[in-house]
mmCIF file of C-alpha atoms in Angstrom:
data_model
loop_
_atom_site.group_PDB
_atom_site.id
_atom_site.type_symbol
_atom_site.label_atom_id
_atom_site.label_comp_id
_atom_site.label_asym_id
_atom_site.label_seq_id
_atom_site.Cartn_x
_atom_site.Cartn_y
_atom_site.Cartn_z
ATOM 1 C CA UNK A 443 -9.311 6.040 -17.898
ATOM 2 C CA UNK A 444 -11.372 8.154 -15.326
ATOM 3 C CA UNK A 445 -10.828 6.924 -11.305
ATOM 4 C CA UNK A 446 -14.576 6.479 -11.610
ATOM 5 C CA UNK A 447 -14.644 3.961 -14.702
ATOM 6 C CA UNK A 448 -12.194 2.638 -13.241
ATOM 7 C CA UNK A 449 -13.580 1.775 -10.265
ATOM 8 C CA UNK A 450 -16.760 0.529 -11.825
ATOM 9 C CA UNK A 451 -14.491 -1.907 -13.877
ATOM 10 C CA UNK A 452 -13.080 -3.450 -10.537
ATOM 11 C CA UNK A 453 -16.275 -3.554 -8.692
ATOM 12 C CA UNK A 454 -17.969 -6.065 -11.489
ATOM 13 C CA UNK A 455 -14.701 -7.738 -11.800
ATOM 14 C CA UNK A 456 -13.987 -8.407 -7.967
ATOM 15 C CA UNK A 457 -17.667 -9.722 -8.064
ATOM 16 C CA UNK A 458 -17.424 -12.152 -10.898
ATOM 17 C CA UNK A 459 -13.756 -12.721 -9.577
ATOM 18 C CA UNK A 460 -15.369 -14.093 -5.971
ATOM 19 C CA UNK A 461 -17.766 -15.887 -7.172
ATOM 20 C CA UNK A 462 -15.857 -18.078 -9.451
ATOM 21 C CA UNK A 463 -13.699 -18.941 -7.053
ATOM 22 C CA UNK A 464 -16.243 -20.083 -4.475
ATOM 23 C CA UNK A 465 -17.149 -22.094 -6.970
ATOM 24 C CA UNK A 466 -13.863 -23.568 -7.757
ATOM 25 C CA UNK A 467 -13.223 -24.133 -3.698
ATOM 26 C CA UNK A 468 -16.285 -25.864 -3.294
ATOM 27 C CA UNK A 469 -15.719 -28.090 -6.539
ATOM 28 C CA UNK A 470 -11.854 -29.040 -5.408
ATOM 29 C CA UNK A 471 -13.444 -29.650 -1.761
ATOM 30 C CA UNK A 472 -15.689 -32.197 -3.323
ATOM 31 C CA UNK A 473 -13.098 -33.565 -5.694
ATOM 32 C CA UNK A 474 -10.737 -33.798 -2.488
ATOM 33 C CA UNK A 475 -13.320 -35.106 0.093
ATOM 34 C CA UNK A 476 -12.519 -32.728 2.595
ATOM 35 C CA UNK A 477 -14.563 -33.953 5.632
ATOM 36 C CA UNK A 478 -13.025 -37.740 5.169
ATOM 37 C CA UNK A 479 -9.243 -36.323 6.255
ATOM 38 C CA UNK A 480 -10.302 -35.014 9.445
ATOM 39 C CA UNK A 481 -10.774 -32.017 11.597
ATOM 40 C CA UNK A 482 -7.258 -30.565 11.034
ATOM 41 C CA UNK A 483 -7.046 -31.439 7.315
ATOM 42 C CA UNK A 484 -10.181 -29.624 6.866
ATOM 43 C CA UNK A 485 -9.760 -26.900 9.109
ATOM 44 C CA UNK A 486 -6.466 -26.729 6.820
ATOM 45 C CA UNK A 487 -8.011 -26.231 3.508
ATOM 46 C CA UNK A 488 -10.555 -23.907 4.875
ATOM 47 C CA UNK A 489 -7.888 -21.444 6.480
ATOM 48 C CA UNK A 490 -6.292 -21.780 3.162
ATOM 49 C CA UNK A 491 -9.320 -21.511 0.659
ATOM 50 C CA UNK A 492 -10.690 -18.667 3.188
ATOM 51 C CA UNK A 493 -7.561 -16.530 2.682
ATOM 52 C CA UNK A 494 -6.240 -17.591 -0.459
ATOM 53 C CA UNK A 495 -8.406 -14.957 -2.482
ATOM 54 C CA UNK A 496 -7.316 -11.869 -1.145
ATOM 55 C CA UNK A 497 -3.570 -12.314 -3.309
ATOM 56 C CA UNK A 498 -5.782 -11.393 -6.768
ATOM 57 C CA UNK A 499 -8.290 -9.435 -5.074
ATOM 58 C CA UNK A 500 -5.410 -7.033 -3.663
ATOM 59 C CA UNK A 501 -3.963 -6.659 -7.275
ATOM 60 C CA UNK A 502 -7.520 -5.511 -8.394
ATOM 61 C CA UNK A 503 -8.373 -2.842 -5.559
ATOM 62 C CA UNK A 504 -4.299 -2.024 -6.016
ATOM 63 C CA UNK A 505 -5.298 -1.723 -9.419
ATOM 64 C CA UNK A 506 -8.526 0.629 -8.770
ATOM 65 C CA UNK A 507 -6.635 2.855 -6.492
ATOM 66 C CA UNK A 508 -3.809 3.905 -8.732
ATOM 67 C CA UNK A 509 -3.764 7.090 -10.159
ATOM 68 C CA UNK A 510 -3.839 7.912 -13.755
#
């Protein structure tokens, strides 16, 4: 596969990647009623939640990067 299709390919799947899981933070925020364990517990899932993405997203640019 071409550097350049392949790049392409991890571009729109980064994107859809991040935006799920916003979506699935915010939902097990909800589900967990973050604000009612206080300040630290939710500064603690936010640190968490914040960083927890880049894991998959390295794999993906890793992923892009390689050469054929």
């Amino acid at each position: 596969m071409p550097i350049r299709t392949r790049k392409l390919l991890g571009t729109i799947a980064l994107l859809i990647f991040i935006f799920v899981y916003v979506l699935l933070a915010m939902s097990v925020a909800v589900v967990l009623q973050v604000r009612g364990v206080g300040t630290l517990g939710e500064l603690a899932f936010y640190i968490v939640a914040g960083l927890i993405w880049v894991l998959p997203a390295g794999v993906i640019v890793k992923w892009m990067a390689r050469a054929v």
